[in-house]
Coordinates of N, CA, C and O in Angstrom, one line a residue:
D133 N 84.8 -22.7 -37.9 CA 84.5 -24.4 -37.7 C 84.2 -24.8 -36.4 O 83.3 -26.1 -37.2
H134 N 83.5 -23.9 -35.8 CA 83.0 -24.2 -34.6 C 81.1 -24.9 -35.0 O 80.5 -25.6 -35.4
H135 N 81.1 -23.6 -37.0 CA 79.6 -24.3 -37.3 C 79.8 -25.1 -38.2 O 78.6 -26.1 -38.2
R136 N 80.7 -25.3 -38.1 CA 80.9 -27.1 -38.9 C 81.4 -27.8 -38.4 O 80.4 -29.4 -38.6
A137 N 81.5 -27.8 -37.4 CA 81.2 -28.8 -36.4 C 79.8 -29.5 -35.9 O 79.0 -30.2 -35.6
I138 N 79.1 -28.4 -35.5 CA 78.1 -28.0 -34.9 C 77.0 -29.5 -36.3 O 76.4 -29.6 -35.9
A139 N 77.1 -28.5 -37.3 CA 76.8 -29.0 -38.7 C 76.7 -30.7 -38.9 O 75.4 -31.0 -39.7
D140 N 77.5 -31.0 -39.0 CA 78.0 -32.0 -38.8 C 77.0 -33.3 -37.7 O 76.5 -34.4 -37.9
V141 N 76.7 -32.3 -37.4 CA 76.6 -33.0 -35.7 C 74.8 -33.6 -36.2 O 74.1 -34.5 -35.4
M142 N 75.0 -31.9 -36.6 CA 72.9 -32.0 -36.8 C 72.6 -32.9 -38.5 O 71.4 -33.8 -37.9
K143 N 73.2 -33.4 -39.2 CA 73.9 -34.2 -39.9 C 73.4 -35.4 -39.0 O 72.3 -36.4 -39.6
R144 N 74.4 -35.7 -38.1 CA 74.3 -37.5 -37.5 C 72.7 -37.6 -36.5 O 72.4 -38.4 -36.5
I145 N 72.7 -36.1 -36.8 CA 71.3 -36.4 -35.9 C 69.7 -36.8 -36.3 O 69.2 -37.9 -36.3
V146 N 70.2 -36.2 -37.1 CA 69.1 -35.9 -39.0 C 68.5 -37.8 -38.8 O 68.0 -38.2 -39.5
S147 N 70.0 -38.3 -39.4 CA 70.2 -39.4 -40.2 C 69.8 -41.0 -38.7 O 70.6 -42.1 -39.4
G148 N 69.9 -40.3 -37.3 CA 69.5 -41.6 -37.0 C 71.0 -41.7 -35.9 O 70.4 -42.4 -35.1
E149 N 71.7 -41.3 -36.2 CA 73.2 -42.0 -35.4 C 73.3 -41.5 -34.5 O 73.8 -42.4 -33.2
L150 N 72.7 -40.7 -33.3 CA 72.5 -40.4 -32.7 C 71.3 -39.4 -32.0 O 70.7 -38.9 -32.9
K151 N 71.0 -39.9 -30.9 CA 70.1 -39.9 -29.8 C 69.9 -38.8 -28.8 O 69.1 -38.1 -28.7
K152 N 71.2 -38.8 -28.4 CA 70.5 -37.8 -27.1 C 72.9 -37.0 -27.3 O 73.5 -37.4 -27.0
V153 N 72.1 -36.1 -27.5 CA 73.2 -35.3 -27.3 C 73.5 -33.8 -27.1 O 72.6 -32.7 -27.1
I154 N 74.8 -33.5 -26.0 CA 75.2 -31.6 -25.4 C 75.9 -31.0 -26.6 O 76.9 -31.8 -26.4
I155 N 75.9 -30.4 -26.3 CA 76.3 -29.6 -27.1 C 76.4 -27.4 -26.5 O 75.5 -27.3 -26.2
N156 N 77.8 -27.7 -26.0 CA 78.5 -26.4 -25.6 C 79.2 -25.8 -25.7 O 79.9 -25.9 -25.9
I157 N 78.5 -24.7 -25.4 CA 79.2 -23.1 -26.2 C 78.4 -22.0 -25.2 O 78.0 -22.3 -25.5
A158 N 79.6 -20.9 -25.9 CA 79.3 -19.6 -24.8 C 78.3 -19.3 -25.8 O 77.6 -19.3 -26.5
P159 N 77.5 -18.2 -25.0 CA 76.9 -17.5 -25.8 C 77.4 -16.6 -27.1 O 78.1 -16.3 -27.1
R160 N 76.2 -16.0 -28.0 CA 76.2 -15.4 -29.2 C 76.9 -16.0 -30.0 O 77.9 -15.5 -30.7
Y161 N 77.2 -17.6 -30.4 CA 78.0 -18.3 -31.2 C 77.0 -19.3 -32.0 O 77.6 -20.0 -32.4
S162 N 76.1 -18.8 -32.1 CA 74.8 -19.1 -33.2 C 74.1 -20.0 -33.0 O 73.5 -21.1 -33.6
K163 N 74.8 -20.9 -31.7 CA 73.4 -22.5 -31.1 C 72.2 -21.5 -31.4 O 72.1 -23.0 -31.4
T164 N 71.8 -21.4 -31.0 CA 69.9 -21.2 -31.3 C 69.5 -21.0 -32.9 O 68.7 -22.1 -33.3
E165 N 70.7 -20.7 -33.6 CA 70.4 -20.0 -34.8 C 70.6 -21.2 -35.7 O 69.3 -22.2 -36.5
L166 N 71.7 -22.4 -35.7 CA 71.8 -23.8 -36.2 C 71.4 -24.9 -35.4 O 70.4 -24.9 -36.2
I167 N 70.7 -24.6 -34.0 CA 70.0 -26.1 -34.0 C 68.7 -25.3 -33.3 O 67.7 -25.7 -34.4
S168 N 68.1 -24.8 -32.7 CA 66.4 -24.3 -32.3 C 65.9 -24.0 -33.5 O 64.4 -24.3 -33.8
I169 N 66.4 -23.2 -34.2 CA 65.9 -22.9 -35.6 C 66.5 -23.8 -37.2 O 65.9 -23.8 -37.5
G170 N 67.5 -24.0 -37.0 CA 67.7 -24.9 -38.4 C 67.8 -25.8 -38.1 O 67.0 -26.5 -39.2
L171 N 68.1 -26.6 -37.1 CA 67.3 -28.2 -37.2 C 66.1 -28.1 -36.7 O 65.7 -29.5 -37.6
A172 N 65.2 -27.8 -36.9 CA 63.9 -27.8 -36.9 C 63.5 -27.4 -38.3 O 62.3 -27.8 -38.4
S173 N 63.8 -26.2 -38.3 CA 63.4 -25.6 -40.3 C 63.8 -27.0 -41.1 O 63.3 -27.4 -42.1
Y174 N 64.7 -27.2 -40.9 CA 65.4 -28.6 -41.9 C 64.3 -29.4 -41.3 O 63.9 -30.1 -42.4
G175 N 63.8 -29.7 -40.4 CA 63.1 -31.2 -40.4 C 62.1 -31.1 -40.8 O 61.3 -32.1 -41.8
F176 N 61.4 -30.3 -41.0 CA 60.2 -29.2 -41.7 C 60.2 -29.2 -43.3 O 59.4 -30.3 -44.0
A177 N 61.6 -29.4 -43.4 CA 61.8 -29.6 -45.0 C 62.3 -30.7 -45.4 O 61.1 -31.4 -46.9
I178 N 63.1 -31.6 -44.8 CA 62.7 -32.5 -45.5 C 61.6 -34.0 -44.7 O 61.8 -34.7 -45.2
N179 N 60.4 -33.6 -44.1 CA 59.1 -34.8 -43.3 C 58.4 -33.6 -42.4 O 58.7 -33.1 -41.2
P180 N 57.5 -33.1 -43.5 CA 56.4 -32.2 -43.3 C 55.8 -32.8 -41.7 O 54.9 -31.8 -40.8
K181 N 55.8 -33.8 -41.6 CA 55.2 -34.7 -40.0 C 55.6 -34.3 -38.6 O 55.2 -34.9 -37.9
C182 N 57.8 -33.5 -39.1 CA 58.0 -33.5 -37.0 C 57.4 -33.2 -36.7 O 56.6 -32.4 -37.3
N183 N 57.7 -33.0 -35.5 CA 57.7 -33.3 -34.0 C 58.4 -32.2 -33.8 O 58.8 -34.0 -32.9
F184 N 58.5 -31.4 -32.9 CA 59.5 -30.8 -31.8 C 58.8 -29.9 -31.2 O 57.5 -28.7 -30.7
I185 N 59.4 -30.3 -29.7 CA 59.3 -29.4 -29.0 C 60.8 -29.0 -28.0 O 61.4 -28.9 -28.4
E186 N 60.5 -26.9 -27.7 CA 61.9 -26.1 -27.6 C 61.5 -26.2 -26.3 O 60.6 -25.4 -26.8
T187 N 62.2 -25.8 -26.3 CA 62.3 -25.6 -24.3 C 63.7 -24.2 -24.3 O 64.3 -25.0 -24.8
S188 N 63.3 -23.6 -23.0 CA 64.8 -22.7 -22.9 C 63.7 -22.5 -21.4 O 62.8 -22.2 -20.7
Y189 N 64.1 -21.8 -21.2 CA 64.6 -21.1 -20.1 C 63.4 -19.9 -18.9 O 62.7 -19.3 -19.1
S190 N 64.1 -19.3 -20.9 CA 63.2 -18.0 -21.4 C 62.1 -18.5 -22.2 O 62.1 -18.6 -23.1
A191 N 60.5 -17.7 -22.0 CA 59.3 -18.4 -22.5 C 59.6 -16.6 -23.9 O 59.2 -17.6 -24.7
D192 N 60.3 -16.4 -23.8 CA 60.1 -15.0 -25.0 C 60.6 -15.3 -26.5 O 60.7 -15.6 -26.9
L193 N 62.3 -16.7 -25.5 CA 63.4 -16.7 -25.8 C 62.3 -18.2 -27.7 O 62.8 -18.2 -28.6
T194 N 61.1 -18.8 -26.9 CA 61.3 -19.8 -27.1 C 59.8 -19.6 -28.8 O 59.8 -20.4 -29.4
A195 N 58.5 -18.5 -27.9 CA 58.3 -18.5 -28.6 C 59.0 -16.9 -29.6 O 58.1 -17.2 -31.6
R196 N 60.3 -16.5 -29.3 CA 60.1 -16.2 -30.9 C 61.3 -17.0 -31.9 O 60.7 -16.7 -33.5
N197 N 60.9 -18.6 -31.1 CA 62.4 -19.4 -32.3 C 60.8 -19.8 -32.9 O 61.4 -20.3 -34.4
S198 N 60.3 -20.1 -32.2 CA 58.6 -21.1 -32.9 C 58.8 -20.2 -33.7 O 58.0 -20.1 -35.1
M199 N 58.7 -18.6 -33.8 CA 57.6 -18.0 -35.1 C 58.0 -17.6 -36.2 O 58.4 -17.6 -37.2
R200 N 60.0 -17.6 -35.8 CA 61.3 -17.8 -36.8 C 60.7 -19.1 -37.6 O 61.4 -19.0 -39.0
V201 N 61.1 -20.0 -37.1 CA 61.1 -22.1 -38.2 C 59.0 -21.3 -38.8 O 58.8 -21.6 -40.0
K202 N 58.6 -21.0 -38.4 CA 57.1 -20.7 -39.0 C 57.5 -19.8 -40.4 O 56.8 -19.7 -41.1
D203 N 58.4 -18.5 -40.1 CA 58.4 -18.1 -40.8 C 59.1 -18.0 -41.6 O 59.0 -18.4 -43.1
I204 N 59.7 -19.4 -42.3 CA 60.1 -19.9 -42.7 C 59.6 -20.4 -42.9 O 59.5 -20.5 -44.7
I205 N 59.0 -21.3 -42.7 CA 58.5 -22.1 -43.7 C 57.6 -21.7 -44.6 O 57.0 -21.9 -45.6
K206 N 56.8 -20.6 -44.0 CA 55.5 -19.5 -44.3 C 57.0 -18.6 -45.7 O 55.6 -18.1 -46.9
S207 N 57.7 -18.6 -46.0 CA 57.9 -17.8 -47.2 C 58.0 -18.8 -48.3 O 58.1 -19.9 -49.0
E208 N 58.0 -17.5 -49.2 CA 58.3 -17.8 -51.0 C 59.2 -19.0 -51.5 O 58.9 -20.2 -51.8
W209 N 60.4 -18.9 -50.6 CA 61.4 -19.3 -51.0 C 61.1 -21.0 -50.5 O 61.4 -22.4 -51.4
F210 N 60.8 -21.5 -49.5 CA 60.8 -22.0 -48.6 C 59.3 -23.2 -49.8 O 59.5 -24.4 -48.9
R211 N 58.3 -22.6 -49.9 CA 57.4 -22.9 -50.5 C 57.6 -23.3 -51.7 O 57.0 -24.4 -52.4
Y212 N 58.1 -22.4 -52.3 CA 58.6 -23.1 -54.0 C 60.0 -24.9 -53.6 O 58.8 -25.7 -54.2
L213 N 60.4 -24.4 -52.6 CA 61.1 -25.9 -52.5 C 61.2 -27.4 -51.7 O 61.0 -28.1 -52.2
F214 N 60.0 -26.9 -50.7 CA 59.6 -27.9 -49.7 C 57.9 -28.2 -49.6 O 57.5 -27.0 -50.4
G215 N 57.4 -29.1 -49.4 CA 56.1 -28.7 -48.8 C 55.2 -29.1 -48.0 O 54.5 -28.9 -48.3
A216 N 56.1 -28.9 -46.2 CA 55.2 -28.4 -45.9 C 54.7 -27.4 -45.8 O 54.8 -26.6 -45.9
R217 N 54.1 -27.5 -45.0 CA 52.1 -26.3 -45.4 C 52.2 -25.6 -43.8 O 52.6 -27.1 -43.5
I218 N 51.8 -25.1 -43.3 CA 51.7 -24.6 -42.2 C 50.1 -24.6 -42.3 O 48.9 -23.8 -42.7
K219 N 49.3 -25.7 -40.8 CA 47.4 -25.8 -41.1 C 47.1 -24.3 -40.5 O 47.5 -23.9 -39.8
E220 N 46.3 -24.2 -41.1 CA 45.3 -23.6 -40.6 C 44.2 -23.6 -40.0 O 43.6 -24.2 -39.1
G221 N 44.2 -21.6 -38.7 CA 43.3 -22.5 -37.7 C 44.8 -22.9 -36.2 O 43.8 -23.2 -35.4
M222 N 45.6 -23.4 -36.4 CA 46.6 -24.1 -35.3 C 48.0 -23.1 -36.0 O 48.5 -23.6 -36.5
D223 N 48.0 -21.8 -35.2 CA 48.8 -21.3 -35.5 C 49.5 -19.9 -34.6 O 48.4 -18.7 -34.7
T224 N 49.7 -20.0 -34.2 CA 50.2 -19.3 -32.2 C 52.0 -19.2 -32.8 O 52.4 -20.5 -33.1
Q225 N 51.7 -18.6 -31.8 CA 53.4 -18.3 -31.3 C 54.1 -19.6 -31.0 O 54.9 -19.6 -31.5
T226 N 53.2 -19.6 -30.0 CA 54.3 -21.2 -29.2 C 53.7 -22.0 -29.9 O 54.1 -23.9 -29.4
E227 N 52.6 -22.6 -30.2 CA 52.0 -24.1 -31.1 C 51.3 -23.7 -32.1 O 50.1 -22.7 -32.9
W228 N 52.2 -25.2 -32.9 CA 51.3 -24.4 -34.5 C 51.2 -25.5 -35.0 O 52.3 -26.9 -34.6
Q229 N 50.7 -26.4 -36.1 CA 50.9 -27.3 -37.5 C 50.8 -26.8 -38.4 O 51.0 -26.5 -38.9
T230 N 51.5 -28.2 -38.8 CA 51.5 -29.1 -40.3 C 50.3 -28.7 -41.2 O 49.7 -29.9 -40.1
A231 N 50.4 -28.7 -42.0 CA 49.0 -29.5 -42.7 C 48.9 -31.0 -42.9 O 48.7 -31.7 -43.1
Q232 N 50.3 -31.1 -42.8 CA 50.3 -32.8 -43.6 C 50.6 -34.2 -41.6 O 51.1 -35.1 -41.6
G233 N 50.7 -32.8 -40.8 CA 49.9 -33.6 -39.2 C 51.6 -33.4 -38.4 O 51.0 -34.1 -38.0
G234 N 52.2 -32.8 -38.7 CA 53.7 -32.3 -38.0 C 53.1 -31.5 -36.6 O 51.6 -30.6 -37.1
G235 N 54.4 -30.6 -35.9 CA 54.1 -29.2 -35.2 C 55.1 -29.5 -34.6 O 56.3 -29.4 -34.0
F236 N 54.9 -28.0 -34.5 CA 56.4 -27.2 -32.7 C 55.1 -27.4 -31.6 O 53.9 -26.4 -32.4
Y237 N 55.9 -27.0 -30.8 CA 55.5 -25.8 -29.5 C 56.4 -25.8 -28.4 O 57.5 -26.5 -28.1
A238 N 57.1 -24.9 -28.3 CA 57.6 -24.1 -27.3 C 57.5 -23.6 -26.1 O 56.0 -23.6 -26.0
T239 N 57.9 -24.1 -25.0 CA 57.8 -23.3 -23.9 C 58.7 -23.0 -22.9 O 59.5 -23.4 -23.7
S240 N 58.6 -22.6 -22.3 CA 59.6 -22.2 -20.9 C 59.9 -23.8 -19.7 O 59.1 -24.4 -19.6
S241 N 61.3 -23.9 -19.3 CA 61.7 -24.6 -18.5 C 60.4 -24.9 -17.0 O 60.6 -23.3 -17.2
L242 N 60.1 -25.8 -16.9 CA 59.4 -25.9 -15.9 C 57.9 -25.6 -16.4 O 57.0 -25.6 -15.6
G243 N 57.5 -25.7 -17.8 CA 56.1 -25.3 -18.3 C 56.0 -26.2 -18.3 O 56.3 -27.7 -18.5
Q244 N 53.8 -26.3 -19.4 CA 52.4 -27.6 -19.7 C 53.3 -27.5 -21.0 O 53.8 -27.2 -21.6
L245 N 53.2 -29.6 -20.3 CA 53.3 -30.8 -21.8 C 52.9 -31.3 -22.5 O 52.8 -32.4 -23.1
T246 N 51.2 -30.9 -22.0 CA 49.7 -31.7 -21.9 C 49.6 -31.3 -23.6 O 49.4 -30.2 -23.5
G247 N 49.9 -33.5 -23.6 CA 48.5 -33.3 -25.6 C 49.4 -33.0 -26.2 O 50.0 -33.6 -27.7
F248 N 50.8 -32.5 -26.0 CA 52.2 -32.9 -27.3 C 53.7 -33.6 -26.6 O 54.0 -33.9 -25.7
G249 N 54.0 -34.4 -28.4 CA 55.0 -34.9 -27.7 C 55.6 -34.6 -28.8 O 55.4 -34.7 -30.4
A250 N 56.7 -35.2 -28.6 CA 58.3 -34.8 -30.0 C 59.0 -36.0 -31.0 O 58.4 -37.1 -30.2
G251 N 58.6 -36.4 -32.5 CA 58.7 -37.0 -32.7 C 57.7 -38.1 -33.5 O 56.7 -37.2 -33.3
S252 N 58.0 -39.1 -33.1 CA 56.7 -40.0 -34.0 C 57.0 -41.6 -34.3 O 58.3 -42.2 -33.6
K253 N 55.9 -42.3 -33.6 CA 56.1 -43.6 -33.2 C 56.0 -44.0 -34.3 O 56.4 -45.0 -34.8
N254 N 55.7 -44.2 -35.6 CA 56.4 -44.3 -37.2 C 57.6 -43.4 -37.3 O 57.5 -42.3 -38.9
D255 N 59.0 -44.3 -37.4 CA 59.4 -43.3 -37.7 C 60.4 -44.2 -38.1 O 62.6 -43.8 -39.1
T256 N 60.1 -45.5 -39.1 CA 61.0 -46.2 -40.0 C 59.5 -46.2 -41.3 O 58.5 -46.5 -41.2
D257 N 60.3 -46.6 -42.5 CA 59.8 -46.7 -43.5 C 59.7 -48.2 -44.0 O 60.2 -49.1 -43.0
A258 N 59.0 -49.0 -44.7 CA 58.4 -49.9 -45.5 C 60.0 -50.6 -45.3 O 59.6 -51.7 -44.3
D259 N 60.9 -50.5 -44.9 CA 62.6 -51.3 -45.1 C 63.5 -51.4 -43.8 O 64.4 -52.1 -43.7
G260 N 61.8 -50.4 -43.3 CA 63.2 -50.6 -41.3 C 63.9 -49.8 -41.3 O 64.6 -49.6 -40.3
R261 N 63.7 -48.8 -41.8 CA 65.1 -47.6 -42.9 C 64.8 -46.7 -41.1 O 63.2 -46.0 -41.5
Y262 N 65.5 -46.0 -41.1 CA 65.0 -44.8 -40.1 C 64.7 -43.5 -40.7 O 65.6 -42.9 -41.3
R263 N 63.6 -42.8 -39.9 CA 62.9 -41.1 -40.8 C 63.2 -40.4 -39.8 O 62.9 -40.8 -38.7
F264 N 64.0 -39.6 -40.3 CA 63.6 -38.1 -38.7 C 62.5 -37.5 -38.8 O 61.6 -37.5 -40.0
T265 N 61.4 -37.9 -37.5 CA 60.1 -37.5 -37.5 C 60.2 -36.1 -35.9 O 59.5 -36.1 -36.2
G266 N 61.7 -35.5 -36.2 CA 61.4 -34.0 -35.2 C 63.0 -34.7 -34.1 O 62.7 -35.9 -33.9
A267 N 62.2 -33.9 -32.8 CA 62.8 -34.0 -31.7 C 63.1 -33.1 -30.4 O 61.4 -32.6 -31.0
I268 N 63.5 -33.1 -29.4 CA 63.5 -32.3 -28.6 C 65.3 -31.4 -28.5 O 65.6 -32.5 -28.4
I269 N 64.2 -30.6 -28.4 CA 65.6 -29.4 -28.2 C 65.3 -28.7 -27.2 O 64.5 -27.6 -26.7
I270 N 66.4 -28.4 -26.1 CA 66.1 -27.3 -25.1 C 67.5 -26.6 -24.9 O 69.2 -27.4 -24.9
D271 N 67.3 -25.6 -25.2 CA 67.7 -24.0 -24.9 C 68.1 -23.2 -24.5 O 67.5 -22.9 -23.9
D272 N 69.4 -23.8 -23.5 CA 69.7 -22.6 -22.4 C 68.6 -22.8 -20.8 O 67.6 -21.8 -21.3
P273 N 68.4 -24.2 -20.5 CA 67.1 -24.7 -20.0 C 67.7 -23.9 -17.9 O 66.9 -23.9 -17.9
I274 N 68.6 -22.8 -18.1 CA 68.7 -22.3 -17.1 C 68.9 -20.6 -17.3 O 69.8 -21.1 -17.9
K275 N 68.4 -20.8 -16.6 CA 69.2 -18.4 -15.9 C 70.6 -18.4 -15.7 O 70.7 -19.4 -15.1
P276 N 71.9 -18.6 -15.9 CA 73.0 -18.3 -15.5 C 73.0 -17.6 -13.4 O 73.1 -18.5 -13.0
V277 N 71.8 -17.0 -13.3 CA 72.0 -16.3 -11.8 C 71.2 -17.2 -11.1 O 71.1 -17.9 -10.3
D278 N 70.6 -18.0 -11.6 CA 69.4 -18.9 -11.3 C 70.4 -19.9 -10.7 O 69.9 -21.1 -9.9
A279 N 71.0 -20.4 -11.5 CA 72.5 -22.1 -11.6 C 72.7 -22.1 -10.3 O 73.3 -22.4 -10.1
L280 N 72.9 -20.7 -9.6 CA 73.7 -21.3 -8.0 C 73.4 -20.9 -7.3 O 73.3 -21.4 -6.1
S281 N 71.4 -21.5 -7.4 CA 70.6 -22.2 -6.4 C 70.5 -23.5 -6.1 O 69.9 -24.5 -7.7
D282 N 71.0 -24.1 -5.4 CA 70.9 -25.5 -5.9 C 69.5 -26.3 -5.7 O 68.9 -26.9 -6.7
T283 N 68.2 -25.2 -5.0 CA 66.8 -25.2 -5.3 C 66.4 -24.7 -6.6 O 65.3 -26.2 -7.7
K284 N 67.4 -23.9 -7.5 CA 66.2 -23.8 -9.4 C 66.9 -24.5 -10.0 O 66.6 -25.6 -10.6
R285 N 68.2 -25.2 -9.1 CA 68.8 -26.3 -10.8 C 68.4 -27.7 -10.4 O 68.4 -27.9 -11.3
E286 N 68.6 -28.1 -9.4 CA 67.7 -29.7 -9.2 C 66.3 -29.3 -10.1 O 65.7 -30.4 -10.4
S287 N 65.8 -28.1 -10.1 CA 63.6 -28.0 -10.2 C 63.8 -28.6 -12.4 O 63.8 -28.9 -12.5
V288 N 65.4 -27.6 -12.7 CA 65.4 -27.2 -14.0 C 65.7 -29.4 -14.5 O 64.8 -29.7 -15.2
N289 N 66.0 -30.0 -13.4 CA 67.5 -31.4 -13.8 C 65.9 -32.0 -13.3 O 65.6 -33.4 -14.6
N290 N 65.0 -32.2 -12.5 CA 63.9 -32.5 -12.0 C 63.1 -33.0 -12.8 O 62.2 -34.1 -13.7
W291 N 63.0 -31.6 -13.4 CA 62.1 -31.6 -14.5 C 61.8 -32.3 -16.5 O 61.2 -32.4 -16.3
F292 N 63.4 -32.0 -16.6 CA 63.7 -33.1 -17.6 C 63.8 -34.4 -17.1 O 62.9 -35.1 -18.4
Y293 N 64.3 -34.8 -16.6 CA 64.6 -36.2 -16.0 C 62.7 -36.4 -15.5 O 62.1 -38.0 -16.3
N294 N 61.8 -36.8 -15.0 CA 60.5 -36.9 -14.9 C 59.0 -36.2 -15.8 O 58.3 -36.7 -16.0
T295 N 59.9 -35.5 -16.7 CA 58.4 -35.2 -17.7 C 59.0 -33.8 -18.8 O 58.4 -35.7 -19.9
L296 N 59.7 -34.1 -19.2 CA 60.4 -33.7 -20.8 C 60.3 -34.8 -21.6 O 60.5 -34.8 -22.5
R297 N 61.0 -35.7 -20.4 CA 62.2 -37.0 -21.6 C 60.3 -37.7 -21.6 O 61.0 -38.6 -22.8
S298 N 59.8 -37.6 -21.3 CA 58.8 -38.3 -21.6 C 57.8 -38.1 -22.7 O 57.3 -39.0 -23.1
R299 N 58.9 -37.1 -23.3 CA 57.5 -36.6 -24.7 C 57.7 -36.8 -25.3 O 57.6 -36.5 -27.0
T300 N 59.0 -37.9 -25.2 CA 59.4 -38.4 -26.8 C 58.4 -39.5 -27.1 O 57.7 -40.6 -26.2
N301 N 58.1 -39.4 -28.7 CA 57.0 -40.2 -28.9 C 57.9 -41.8 -29.4 O 56.9 -43.0 -30.0
S302 N 59.0 -41.6 -29.2 CA 59.6 -43.6 -29.7 C 61.3 -42.9 -29.0 O 61.9 -42.1 -28.4
R303 N 61.9 -43.8 -28.8 CA 62.9 -44.5 -28.6 C 64.2 -44.2 -29.2 O 65.3 -43.3 -28.6
N304 N 63.9 -43.6 -30.6 CA 64.6 -42.9 -31.5 C 64.2 -41.1 -31.0 O 65.4 -40.9 -31.9
T305 N 63.5 -41.1 -30.7 CA 62.9 -39.5 -30.8 C 64.8 -38.5 -29.9 O 64.7 -39.7 -29.0
P306 N 65.5 -37.9 -31.5 CA 66.4 -37.7 -30.6 C 65.9 -36.8 -29.3 O 65.0 -35.8 -28.9
I307 N 67.2 -35.9 -28.5 CA 66.8 -34.9 -27.6 C 68.4 -34.3 -27.7 O 68.8 -34.9 -27.8
V308 N 68.6 -33.0 -28.0 CA 69.1 -31.7 -28.1 C 69.6 -31.0 -26.6 O 68.6 -30.9 -27.3
V309 N 70.6 -31.1 -26.0 CA 70.4 -29.8 -25.2 C 71.7 -29.3 -25.8 O 72.8 -29.4 -26.1
I310 N 70.8 -27.6 -25.6 CA 72.3 -26.9 -26.1 C 72.2 -26.3 -25.0 O 71.6 -25.0 -24.7
M311 N 73.5 -25.4 -24.6 CA 73.4 -25.0 -23.4 C 75.3 -24.0 -22.9 O 76.3 -25.2 -23.7
Q312 N 75.3 -23.0 -22.4 CA 76.3 -22.2 -21.8 C 77.3 -23.8 -20.0 O 75.4 -23.7 -19.7
R313 N 77.9 -24.0 -20.3 CA 78.9 -24.7 -19.2 C 77.6 -23.4 -17.4 O 79.5 -22.4 -18.1
L314 N 77.1 -23.6 -16.7 CA 76.9 -22.8 -15.7 C 78.1 -23.0 -14.4 O 77.6 -22.7 -13.6
H315 N 77.5 -24.4 -14.1 CA 77.7 -25.5 -12.9 C 77.5 -26.2 -13.1 O 78.0 -27.3 -14.2
E316 N 78.4 -27.1 -12.0 CA 79.5 -27.9 -11.8 C 78.2 -29.5 -12.8 O 77.9 -30.3 -13.0
H317 N 76.5 -29.0 -11.5 CA 75.5 -29.2 -11.1 C 74.5 -29.0 -12.3 O 73.2 -29.3 -11.4
D318 N 75.0 -28.7 -13.4 CA 73.3 -28.1 -14.1 C 73.3 -28.9 -14.8 O 73.5 -29.8 -14.9
L319 N 71.8 -28.6 -15.7 CA 71.2 -29.9 -16.9 C 72.2 -31.2 -16.8 O 72.7 -31.9 -17.5
C320 N 73.1 -30.2 -17.9 CA 74.3 -31.0 -18.4 C 75.7 -32.1 -17.7 O 75.9 -33.7 -17.6
G321 N 75.9 -31.4 -16.0 CA 76.1 -32.2 -16.0 C 75.6 -33.4 -14.9 O 76.0 -34.5 -14.5
F322 N 73.9 -32.7 -14.8 CA 73.2 -33.9 -14.5 C 73.3 -35.3 -15.0 O 73.2 -36.2 -14.7
L323 N 72.9 -34.7 -16.6 CA 72.4 -35.9 -17.4 C 74.3 -37.1 -17.4 O 73.7 -37.8 -17.4
Q324 N 75.6 -36.0 -17.1 CA 76.3 -36.6 -17.8 C 76.6 -37.6 -16.1 O 77.8 -38.6 -16.4
S325 N 76.2 -37.0 -15.1 CA 77.0 -37.7 -14.3 C 74.9 -38.9 -14.4 O 75.8 -40.6 -13.6
K326 N 74.2 -39.3 -14.3 CA 73.6 -39.8 -14.2 C 73.5 -41.2 -15.3 O 73.0 -41.6 -15.3
E327 N 73.5 -40.2 -17.0 CA 73.5 -41.9 -17.7 C 75.2 -41.1 -18.4 O 74.6 -40.7 -20.0
P328 N 76.4 -41.6 -18.1 CA 77.1 -41.5 -19.0 C 77.6 -41.7 -19.9 O 78.8 -41.4 -20.4
D329 N 77.2 -42.9 -19.9 CA 77.7 -43.6 -21.4 C 76.4 -43.2 -22.9 O 76.1 -43.6 -23.8
Q330 N 74.9 -42.5 -21.9 CA 74.0 -42.4 -23.1 C 73.8 -41.3 -24.0 O 73.9 -41.2 -25.1
W331 N 75.1 -40.2 -23.5 CA 74.9 -39.2 -24.5 C 76.0 -38.9 -25.1 O 77.6 -38.5 -24.6
H332 N 76.0 -38.0 -26.4 CA 77.2 -36.9 -27.4 C 77.6 -36.1 -27.3 O 77.0 -35.1 -27.2

């Protein structure tokens, strides 16, 4: 049932209905598979010009997710069904581009984001209808052990608020936070207290 609920939220993100989303669920319930990998792969299937930023406390996790999305796009079945192609020469574990002008950037929480933005300024068609162009995906932004440290917790929260959120290329670019709740003032608690009416 929770897979169906998350899939429904993904559809609402892609349609433009939801812009800021928090998904709280325990570890090992497929949240990374469905959102970090599934949403990005689906995004490139419907629009190869999508731009995604993915962050996590673990640089290794974001690199693995980046490679998995890229492997899906390179797969024979994906190439048969969809038009997205990986651009030659722009193909590292943590940053790559599509031949059509999209891209994927993976970094750790508090990591560098210079020169890359999520989504696109051109996210409406000629009739003014929204078109999905990518998202910021935040997958477990803090280690469970670090969530008890006021300093580390506030560093992640401030990094999101002062750095990461400014990396959207449009006001329509979705931001998705997926994590287990770890503390009253973890990123989810911080966002819901600071922007209580903005997050679904």
